[in-house]
CSV table of C-alpha atoms in Angstrom, one decimal:
chain,number,residue,atom,x,y,z
A,17,MET,CA,50.3,11.9,-20.1
A,18,LYS,CA,48.1,10.8,-17.0
A,19,ARG,CA,48.4,7.3,-16.1
A,20,GLU,CA,45.9,4.9,-17.1
A,21,MET,CA,43.9,3.5,-14.3
A,22,LEU,CA,41.1,1.5,-16.2
A,23,ARG,CA,41.0,-0.1,-19.6
A,24,CYS,CA,38.0,-2.5,-20.7
A,25,LEU,CA,39.2,-3.7,-24.1
A,26,HIS,CA,36.3,-5.7,-26.2
A,27,THR,CA,34.7,-6.7,-23.0
A,28,ALA,CA,31.6,-8.3,-23.2
A,29,ALA,CA,29.3,-10.1,-20.5
A,30,GLY,CA,26.1,-10.9,-19.5
A,31,TYR,CA,23.4,-13.3,-17.3
A,32,GLY,CA,22.5,-16.6,-18.4
A,33,GLU,CA,21.5,-16.8,-22.1
A,34,ARG,CA,21.7,-12.8,-22.4
A,35,ASN,CA,24.5,-11.0,-23.6
A,36,ILE,CA,24.0,-7.5,-22.1
A,37,LEU,CA,27.8,-6.1,-22.6
A,38,LYS,CA,28.3,-6.8,-26.2
A,39,ASP,CA,31.6,-4.9,-27.1
A,40,ILE,CA,33.0,-2.1,-24.9
A,41,THR,CA,36.3,-0.4,-25.1
A,42,MET,CA,37.0,2.5,-22.6
A,43,SER,CA,40.0,4.0,-20.7
A,44,ALA,CA,39.7,6.0,-17.5
A,45,TYR,CA,42.6,8.2,-16.2
A,46,GLU,CA,43.9,9.2,-13.1
A,47,GLY,CA,41.8,11.9,-11.6
A,48,GLU,CA,39.3,11.4,-14.1
A,49,PHE,CA,35.7,11.5,-13.2
A,50,VAL,CA,33.5,9.5,-15.8
A,51,GLY,CA,29.7,9.4,-15.6
A,52,LEU,CA,28.0,6.0,-17.6
A,53,ILE,CA,24.7,6.9,-18.6
A,54,GLY,CA,21.8,5.0,-20.6
A,55,ALA,CA,18.7,3.8,-20.2
A,56,ASN,CA,17.5,0.9,-18.0
A,57,GLY,CA,19.0,-2.4,-19.5
A,58,ALA,CA,22.2,-0.7,-21.2
A,59,GLY,CA,24.8,-2.3,-19.2
A,60,LYS,CA,25.9,0.4,-17.1
A,61,SER,CA,25.8,-1.7,-13.5
A,62,THR,CA,26.7,-4.8,-15.7
A,63,LEU,CA,29.9,-3.0,-16.4
A,64,ILE,CA,30.5,-1.9,-12.7
A,65,LYS,CA,30.3,-5.6,-11.4
A,66,CYS,CA,32.6,-6.7,-14.3
A,67,ILE,CA,35.1,-4.5,-13.2
A,68,SER,CA,34.6,-5.5,-9.6
A,69,GLY,CA,34.8,-8.9,-10.1
A,70,LEU,CA,31.2,-9.7,-9.4
A,71,ILE,CA,30.6,-11.3,-12.8
A,72,PRO,CA,32.9,-12.9,-15.2
A,73,LEU,CA,33.6,-11.7,-18.7
A,74,ARG,CA,32.5,-13.6,-21.8
A,75,LYS,CA,35.0,-12.1,-24.0
A,76,GLY,CA,37.6,-9.3,-23.9
A,77,SER,CA,39.7,-8.0,-21.1
A,78,ILE,CA,39.9,-5.4,-18.2
A,79,THR,CA,43.3,-4.0,-16.9
A,80,ILE,CA,43.1,-2.4,-13.3
A,81,CYS,CA,46.2,0.0,-12.7
A,82,GLY,CA,48.2,-2.0,-15.2
A,83,LYS,CA,47.6,-5.2,-14.0
A,84,GLU,CA,45.4,-7.6,-15.8
A,85,HIS,CA,42.0,-8.0,-14.0
A,86,SER,CA,41.8,-11.8,-14.2
A,87,ALA,CA,44.9,-12.1,-12.8
A,88,LEU,CA,43.8,-10.4,-9.6
A,89,LYS,CA,42.9,-12.1,-6.6
A,90,SER,CA,39.9,-10.4,-4.4
A,91,ARG,CA,42.0,-9.0,-1.9
A,92,GLU,CA,44.3,-7.4,-4.6
A,93,ARG,CA,41.3,-6.2,-6.3
A,94,ALA,CA,39.8,-4.4,-3.5
A,95,GLN,CA,43.0,-2.7,-2.5
A,96,LEU,CA,42.7,-0.9,-6.0
A,97,VAL,CA,39.1,-0.6,-6.6
A,98,ALA,CA,36.3,0.2,-4.1
A,99,VAL,CA,32.4,-0.1,-4.6
A,100,VAL,CA,29.5,2.4,-3.5
A,101,PRO,CA,26.3,0.4,-4.4
A,102,GLN,CA,22.9,2.0,-4.6
A,103,SER,CA,21.9,0.6,-1.2
A,104,TYR,CA,23.9,-1.2,1.4
A,105,ASN,CA,21.8,-3.4,4.0
A,106,VAL,CA,23.3,-5.3,7.0
A,107,GLU,CA,21.3,-7.6,9.1
A,108,TYR,CA,23.5,-7.2,12.1
A,109,ASP,CA,23.7,-4.5,14.6
A,110,PHE,CA,26.8,-2.8,13.5
A,111,THR,CA,27.7,0.6,14.5
A,112,VAL,CA,29.1,3.0,12.1
A,113,GLU,CA,32.7,2.9,12.6
A,114,ASP,CA,32.4,-0.9,12.3
A,115,ILE,CA,31.2,-0.5,8.7
A,116,VAL,CA,34.0,2.0,7.7
A,117,MET,CA,36.4,-0.4,9.6
A,118,MET,CA,35.2,-3.1,6.9
A,119,GLY,CA,36.9,-0.9,4.4
A,120,ARG,CA,40.3,-2.0,5.8
A,121,ASN,CA,39.5,-5.7,5.5
A,122,PRO,CA,41.5,-5.9,2.3
A,123,TYR,CA,44.5,-5.3,4.2
A,124,LEU,CA,43.9,-7.4,7.2
A,125,SER,CA,44.1,-11.0,7.9
A,126,LEU,CA,43.9,-13.7,10.6
A,127,ARG,CA,47.5,-12.9,11.5
A,128,LYS,CA,47.1,-9.2,11.7
A,129,SER,CA,44.3,-7.3,13.2
A,130,GLU,CA,43.1,-3.7,13.2
A,131,GLY,CA,46.4,-1.2,14.1
A,132,LYS,CA,46.8,2.2,15.2
A,133,GLU,CA,47.3,3.1,11.5
A,134,ASP,CA,43.6,1.4,10.3
A,135,PHE,CA,41.8,3.4,13.2
A,136,GLU,CA,43.5,6.7,11.9
A,137,ILE,CA,42.5,5.8,8.3
A,138,VAL,CA,38.8,5.2,9.3
A,139,LYS,CA,38.5,8.4,11.3
A,140,GLU,CA,39.9,10.4,8.6
A,141,ALA,CA,37.6,8.8,6.2
A,142,MET,CA,34.8,9.7,8.6
A,143,GLU,CA,35.9,13.3,8.9
A,144,ALA,CA,35.9,13.4,5.0
A,145,THR,CA,32.4,12.7,4.8
A,146,ASN,CA,30.9,14.0,8.1
A,147,THR,CA,30.2,10.7,9.6
A,148,GLU,CA,32.2,10.9,12.6
A,149,GLN,CA,29.4,12.5,14.5
A,150,PHE,CA,27.6,9.3,15.0
A,151,ARG,CA,30.6,6.9,14.5
A,152,GLY,CA,29.0,4.9,17.7
A,153,ARG,CA,25.3,4.9,16.4
A,154,LEU,CA,24.1,1.7,14.8
A,155,TYR,CA,24.2,1.9,11.4
A,156,ASN,CA,20.5,0.5,10.6
A,157,GLU,CA,19.3,3.6,12.6
A,158,LEU,CA,20.6,5.8,10.2
A,159,SER,CA,18.7,7.9,7.5
A,160,GLY,CA,19.2,6.9,3.7
A,161,GLY,CA,21.6,10.0,3.2
A,162,GLU,CA,23.5,9.1,6.3
A,163,ARG,CA,23.9,5.3,5.3
A,164,GLN,CA,25.1,6.5,2.0
A,165,ARG,CA,28.0,8.9,3.5
A,166,VAL,CA,28.8,5.9,5.7
A,167,VAL,CA,29.3,3.4,2.6
A,168,LEU,CA,31.2,6.1,1.0
A,169,ALA,CA,33.7,6.4,3.8
A,170,ARG,CA,34.0,2.7,3.9
A,171,ALA,CA,35.2,3.1,0.1
A,172,ILE,CA,37.5,5.9,1.3
A,173,ALA,CA,39.0,3.6,4.0
A,174,GLN,CA,40.0,1.1,1.5
A,175,LYS,CA,42.4,3.4,0.1
A,176,PRO,CA,41.6,2.8,-3.3
A,177,GLN,CA,42.9,3.9,-6.8
A,178,ILE,CA,39.5,3.7,-8.3
A,179,ILE,CA,36.0,4.5,-6.9
A,180,LEU,CA,33.2,2.8,-8.8
A,181,LEU,CA,29.6,4.1,-7.8
A,182,ASP,CA,26.6,2.3,-9.2
A,183,GLU,CA,23.6,5.0,-9.1
A,184,PRO,CA,24.9,6.5,-5.4
A,185,THR,CA,21.9,8.9,-5.3
A,186,SER,CA,19.0,7.0,-6.7
A,187,ALA,CA,16.9,6.6,-3.3
A,188,LEU,CA,18.2,9.9,-2.1
A,189,ASP,CA,16.5,13.3,-2.0
A,190,ILE,CA,17.9,16.4,-3.5
A,191,HIS,CA,19.7,17.4,-0.6
A,192,HIS,CA,21.4,14.5,0.2
A,193,GLN,CA,22.1,13.8,-3.3
A,194,ILE,CA,24.0,17.0,-4.0
A,195,GLU,CA,25.9,16.3,-0.8
A,196,VAL,CA,27.1,13.0,-1.5
A,197,MET,CA,27.9,14.2,-5.2
A,198,GLU,CA,30.1,17.1,-3.4
A,199,LEU,CA,31.8,14.7,-1.5
A,200,ILE,CA,32.6,12.5,-4.5
A,201,SER,CA,33.5,15.4,-6.3
A,202,ARG,CA,35.6,16.6,-3.7
A,203,LEU,CA,37.6,13.3,-3.5
A,204,ASN,CA,38.3,13.5,-6.9
A,205,GLN,CA,39.7,16.8,-7.3
A,206,GLU,CA,41.5,16.6,-3.8
A,207,GLU,CA,42.9,13.1,-4.0
A,208,SER,CA,42.9,12.8,-8.0
A,209,MET,CA,41.0,9.8,-7.6
A,210,THR,CA,39.8,8.3,-10.5
A,211,VAL,CA,35.9,8.1,-10.2
A,212,VAL,CA,33.6,5.8,-12.7
A,213,ALA,CA,29.8,6.5,-11.5
A,214,VAL,CA,26.6,5.2,-13.2
A,215,LEU,CA,24.2,7.9,-13.2
A,216,HIS,CA,20.7,8.3,-14.3
A,217,ASP,CA,20.4,11.8,-13.5
A,218,ILE,CA,21.7,13.4,-16.7
A,219,ASN,CA,21.8,17.0,-15.1
A,220,MET,CA,23.7,15.6,-12.1
A,221,ALA,CA,26.1,13.9,-14.4
A,222,SER,CA,26.5,17.0,-16.6
A,223,ARG,CA,27.3,19.2,-13.5
A,224,PHE,CA,29.8,16.8,-11.6
A,225,CYS,CA,31.6,14.6,-14.2
A,226,LYS,CA,34.3,15.5,-16.4
A,227,ARG,CA,33.4,13.2,-18.9
A,228,ILE,CA,30.6,11.4,-19.9
A,229,VAL,CA,30.1,7.5,-21.4
A,230,MET,CA,26.9,6.7,-22.9
A,231,LEU,CA,26.0,3.2,-23.2
A,232,GLN,CA,23.3,2.0,-25.4
A,233,ASN,CA,22.3,-1.9,-25.8
A,234,GLY,CA,25.6,-3.1,-24.5
A,235,VAL,CA,28.0,-0.7,-26.7
A,236,ILE,CA,29.3,2.9,-26.3
A,237,THR,CA,27.5,5.4,-28.5
A,238,ALA,CA,29.1,8.3,-27.6
A,239,ASP,CA,32.0,9.5,-24.8
A,240,GLY,CA,33.4,12.9,-24.4
A,241,THR,CA,32.9,15.9,-22.3
A,242,PRO,CA,29.3,16.9,-21.0
A,243,ALA,CA,29.1,19.5,-24.1
A,244,GLU,CA,29.8,17.0,-26.5
A,245,VAL,CA,27.7,14.0,-25.2
A,246,ILE,CA,24.4,15.6,-23.9
A,247,ASN,CA,22.9,17.1,-27.0
A,248,ARG,CA,19.2,16.6,-28.1
A,249,LYS,CA,20.3,13.7,-31.0
A,250,ASN,CA,21.8,11.6,-28.2
A,251,MET,CA,19.2,12.2,-25.7
A,252,GLU,CA,16.0,11.4,-27.7
A,253,SER,CA,18.0,8.5,-29.1
A,254,LEU,CA,18.8,7.1,-25.9
A,255,TYR,CA,15.2,7.7,-23.8
A,256,GLN,CA,12.8,7.7,-26.9
A,257,MET,CA,11.4,11.0,-25.8
A,258,LYS,CA,11.5,14.7,-26.6
A,259,MET,CA,13.6,16.8,-24.9
A,260,LEU,CA,15.2,20.7,-24.8
A,261,ILE,CA,18.9,20.9,-23.9
A,262,GLN,CA,19.7,24.4,-22.4
A,263,GLU,CA,23.2,25.4,-20.8
A,264,SER,CA,22.8,26.3,-17.0
A,265,PRO,CA,23.7,29.6,-16.6
A,266,LEU,CA,24.9,29.0,-13.4
A,267,PHE,CA,27.3,26.0,-14.0
A,268,GLN,CA,27.7,26.6,-17.9
A,269,LYS,CA,27.0,23.0,-18.3
A,270,PRO,CA,24.1,21.4,-20.8
A,271,GLN,CA,20.8,20.4,-18.6
A,272,ILE,CA,17.9,18.4,-20.1
A,273,ILE,CA,14.3,19.3,-19.8
A,274,PRO,CA,12.0,16.4,-20.1
A,275,VAL,CA,9.1,17.5,-22.6
A,276,ARG,CA,7.2,14.7,-23.5
A,277,VAL,CA,7.1,10.6,-24.4
A,278,MET,CA,3.5,10.4,-25.9
A,279,GLU,CA,3.4,12.3,-29.2
A,280,GLU,CA,0.8,14.8,-29.6
A,281,LYS,CA,-1.9,14.1,-32.3
A,282,LYS,CA,-0.8,15.8,-35.4
A,283,ILE,CA,-3.6,18.0,-36.2
A,284,GLY,CA,-1.6,20.8,-37.7
A,285,MET,CA,-0.2,19.4,-41.1
A,286,ASN,CA,-0.1,21.8,-43.7
A,287,ARG,CA,-0.8,24.3,-41.7
A,288,HIS,CA,1.7,27.5,-40.9
A,289,ILE,CA,1.5,29.5,-37.6
A,290,HIS,CA,4.2,32.5,-37.1
A,291,VAL,CA,4.6,33.6,-33.8
A,292,ILE,CA,5.8,37.2,-32.9
A,293,CYS,CA,7.7,36.6,-29.8
A,294,GLY,CA,11.0,37.3,-28.2
A,295,ALA,CA,11.5,36.9,-24.5
A,296,SER,CA,10.4,33.5,-22.6
A,297,GLY,CA,6.3,33.9,-23.3
A,298,ALA,CA,6.1,31.7,-26.2
A,299,VAL,CA,8.3,28.8,-25.0
A,300,ARG,CA,5.5,26.1,-24.1
A,301,LEU,CA,3.4,27.0,-27.0
A,302,LEU,CA,6.4,27.0,-29.6
A,303,GLU,CA,7.0,23.4,-28.5
A,304,GLU,CA,3.4,22.4,-28.3
A,305,LEU,CA,2.5,23.9,-31.9
A,306,ASP,CA,5.5,22.0,-33.2
A,307,SER,CA,4.8,18.6,-31.6
A,308,ARG,CA,1.0,18.8,-32.9
A,309,GLY,CA,2.5,19.0,-36.4
A,310,TYR,CA,2.2,22.8,-37.4
A,311,PHE,CA,4.9,24.7,-39.3
A,312,VAL,CA,6.0,26.8,-37.1
A,313,THR,CA,8.1,30.4,-37.7
A,314,ALA,CA,8.9,33.0,-35.3
A,315,GLY,CA,10.5,36.7,-35.4
A,316,VAL,CA,11.8,38.9,-34.8
A,317,LEU,CA,13.7,37.1,-31.5
A,318,ASN,CA,16.9,38.6,-29.5
A,319,GLN,CA,19.5,36.2,-29.7
A,320,GLY,CA,19.9,34.5,-26.2
A,321,SER,CA,16.2,34.5,-25.3
A,322,GLU,CA,14.3,31.8,-24.2
A,323,ASP,CA,12.1,31.9,-27.0
A,324,TRP,CA,15.3,32.0,-29.4
A,325,ALA,CA,16.7,29.0,-27.7
A,326,VAL,CA,13.9,26.7,-28.3
A,327,CYS,CA,13.4,27.9,-31.8
A,328,ARG,CA,17.1,26.6,-32.2
A,329,GLU,CA,16.4,23.5,-30.5
A,330,LEU,CA,13.3,22.6,-32.7
A,331,ASN,CA,14.8,23.8,-35.6
A,332,LEU,CA,12.3,26.4,-36.2
A,333,PRO,CA,12.9,28.8,-39.0
A,334,CYS,CA,13.2,32.4,-37.0
A,335,VAL,CA,14.3,35.9,-37.8
A,336,GLU,CA,16.9,36.9,-35.0
A,337,ILE,CA,19.0,39.8,-33.7
A,338,GLU,CA,21.7,40.5,-32.0
A,339,PRO,CA,20.9,41.0,-27.8
A,340,PHE,CA,19.9,44.2,-26.8
A,341,THR,CA,19.8,45.7,-30.4
A,342,PRO,CA,16.5,47.2,-31.8
A,343,VAL,CA,14.2,45.7,-34.4
A,344,THR,CA,15.3,47.4,-37.8
A,345,GLU,CA,13.1,47.8,-40.8
A,346,GLU,CA,15.2,45.4,-42.7
A,347,LYS,CA,14.4,42.8,-40.2
A,348,GLN,CA,10.8,43.3,-40.1
A,349,GLN,CA,10.8,42.9,-43.8
A,350,GLU,CA,12.5,39.4,-43.5
A,351,ASN,CA,10.0,38.9,-40.6
A,352,LEU,CA,6.9,39.8,-42.9
A,353,LYS,CA,8.2,37.7,-45.9
A,354,LEU,CA,8.7,34.7,-43.1
A,355,MET,CA,5.0,34.9,-42.3
A,356,ALA,CA,3.5,35.8,-45.8
A,357,ASP,CA,1.8,32.4,-46.3
A,358,ALA,CA,0.9,32.0,-42.5
A,359,ASP,CA,-2.5,30.9,-41.5
A,360,ALA,CA,-2.2,32.5,-38.3
A,361,ILE,CA,-0.1,34.9,-36.7
A,362,LEU,CA,0.2,35.2,-32.7
A,363,ILE,CA,1.5,37.9,-31.1
A,364,ALA,CA,2.7,36.4,-27.8
A,365,ASP,CA,2.8,37.3,-24.1
A,366,VAL,CA,6.0,39.5,-25.0
A,367,PRO,CA,6.9,42.9,-23.2
A,368,PHE,CA,6.7,45.5,-25.6
A,369,GLY,CA,9.1,48.3,-25.9
A,370,LYS,CA,10.1,50.9,-28.5
A,371,SER,CA,12.8,48.7,-29.6
A,372,ASN,CA,10.6,45.6,-30.4
A,373,LEU,CA,7.4,47.4,-31.6
A,374,MET,CA,8.8,47.4,-35.2
A,375,ASN,CA,7.9,43.8,-35.0
A,376,LEU,CA,4.2,44.7,-35.7
A,377,ARG,CA,4.7,47.1,-38.4
A,378,GLY,CA,3.0,45.8,-41.7
A,379,LEU,CA,0.9,43.4,-40.4
A,380,GLU,CA,-2.0,44.7,-41.9
A,381,ASN,CA,-1.0,43.3,-45.6
A,382,ILE,CA,-0.6,40.2,-44.2
A,383,PRO,CA,-3.5,37.3,-45.2
A,384,GLY,CA,-3.2,35.3,-42.0
A,385,LYS,CA,-5.9,36.0,-38.9
A,386,ILE,CA,-3.9,37.7,-36.1
A,387,TYR,CA,-4.4,36.7,-32.6
A,388,PHE,CA,-2.7,39.0,-29.6
A,389,HIS,CA,-2.0,37.9,-26.4
A,390,LYS,CA,-3.9,40.2,-23.8
A,391,ASN,CA,-1.0,39.8,-21.4
A,392,ALA,CA,1.5,41.8,-23.6
A,393,LEU,CA,-0.9,44.7,-22.7
A,394,SER,CA,0.4,44.8,-19.2
A,395,SER,CA,3.8,44.8,-20.5
A,396,ASP,CA,3.6,47.9,-22.4
A,397,TYR,CA,6.6,50.2,-22.0
A,398,THR,CA,5.9,52.0,-25.6
A,399,ASP,CA,4.4,55.3,-23.6
A,400,GLY,CA,0.8,54.3,-25.5
A,401,GLU,CA,2.4,53.3,-28.9
A,402,LEU,CA,1.4,49.7,-28.7
A,403,VAL,CA,-2.4,50.7,-28.0
A,404,LEU,CA,-2.6,53.3,-30.8
A,405,LEU,CA,-0.7,50.5,-33.2
A,406,LEU,CA,-3.4,48.3,-32.3
A,407,GLU,CA,-6.0,50.5,-32.7
A,408,LYS,CA,-4.8,51.1,-36.2
A,409,LEU,CA,-4.2,47.6,-37.1
A,410,GLY,CA,-7.5,46.7,-35.8
A,411,LYS,CA,-9.4,49.0,-38.3
A,412,GLU,CA,-7.8,47.0,-41.4
A,413,LYS,CA,-7.9,43.3,-39.8
A,414,LYS,CA,-10.0,41.7,-37.4
A,415,ILE,CA,-7.5,40.9,-34.3
A,416,THR,CA,-8.6,38.3,-32.0
A,417,TYR,CA,-7.7,38.8,-28.6
A,418,ILE,CA,-7.0,35.8,-26.5
A,419,GLY,CA,-6.3,35.4,-22.6
A,420,ASP,CA,-3.9,32.5,-22.7
A,421,HIS,CA,-2.2,30.1,-25.0
A,422,ASP,CA,-4.6,27.5,-24.3
A,423,GLU,CA,-7.3,29.4,-26.0
A,424,PHE,CA,-5.4,30.5,-28.9
A,425,LEU,CA,-4.7,26.5,-29.4
A,426,LYS,CA,-8.4,25.7,-28.9
A,427,LYS,CA,-9.0,28.5,-31.7
A,428,VAL,CA,-6.7,27.4,-34.2
A,429,THR,CA,-7.7,23.7,-33.9
A,430,ARG,CA,-11.4,24.2,-34.9
């Protein structure tokens, strides 16, 4: 059993008459990397301030490394917990080495000034954060990313048991965001340092944190691995917007795709549109049709394709088959049954080969209007069978050819 480094028990705090944290109970253990996520005002930064002793508790308790928070003196707390804020500004011309040496203040006094050990610790902290190269430069002359690495070096020099980070990458470009997060992750893994970080970037939290704690209105509403917490239900509840959740193929972690805050005008109520797709060409259209209030179905889709993933995320009925398998007559009958009462059938921008040409069989018996995305003709791998099938279908029913999905949306909304 790993050692409990931090425990908040029914913690509550606020400012003036405002109660920000209402009832927080959580623990963090040795070597954990915990990400705190939530909308603005949820209480994330307030919790960090409570743990670091900047604001008092209104009720409950906090225990740090087995010691009661309220009983710790500032110096004792600083030896256990280091804080990396969003930004750190100084008015005087301190060098980088001066700033990092400030991390040793909890161990110094009027009687004890910096010694050989302190300078060695500072040197190691700067080496770990790649800041030793400008140790003699003035802190205020550094870029934002360089400053944040220096502040992280100062925190490391404290030799804490726990590092608290309050949106450490919010003011940085993507290069320096990743750089800082990689440094923190290395500390967590190599030194078994416990890290609790407030992060607004959900994809960054998912990638680097082993555990996610979600705050809403001053309480914890979810706590678990990234896969357990970062799902569509939680994210849409948290941010009040439509999102899609996909697994990153590189990191095997969930990642969010923000879609929209403002709802589309519901113009498709009581109208059914079936989309014949199966690769990635219908992703945007499926979402937009759903947002406009249409009853949307799709098929036949290969499991694992992007079109299939969107249907799953949006709970759109679809006919599916295993990856890299051909559409069978049986599956096409399911497909035809699903589109039987559709007002419109869209053959989307999808590559056609002999394995999925079956998707178009039997459409002449379906009452709904048929629309065909012309781009599909440029991805024809059927040795001419697609064109022959379309010509035969065109003799039975009118096919409206469209150039893009926006054109289709205009036609079906008339």
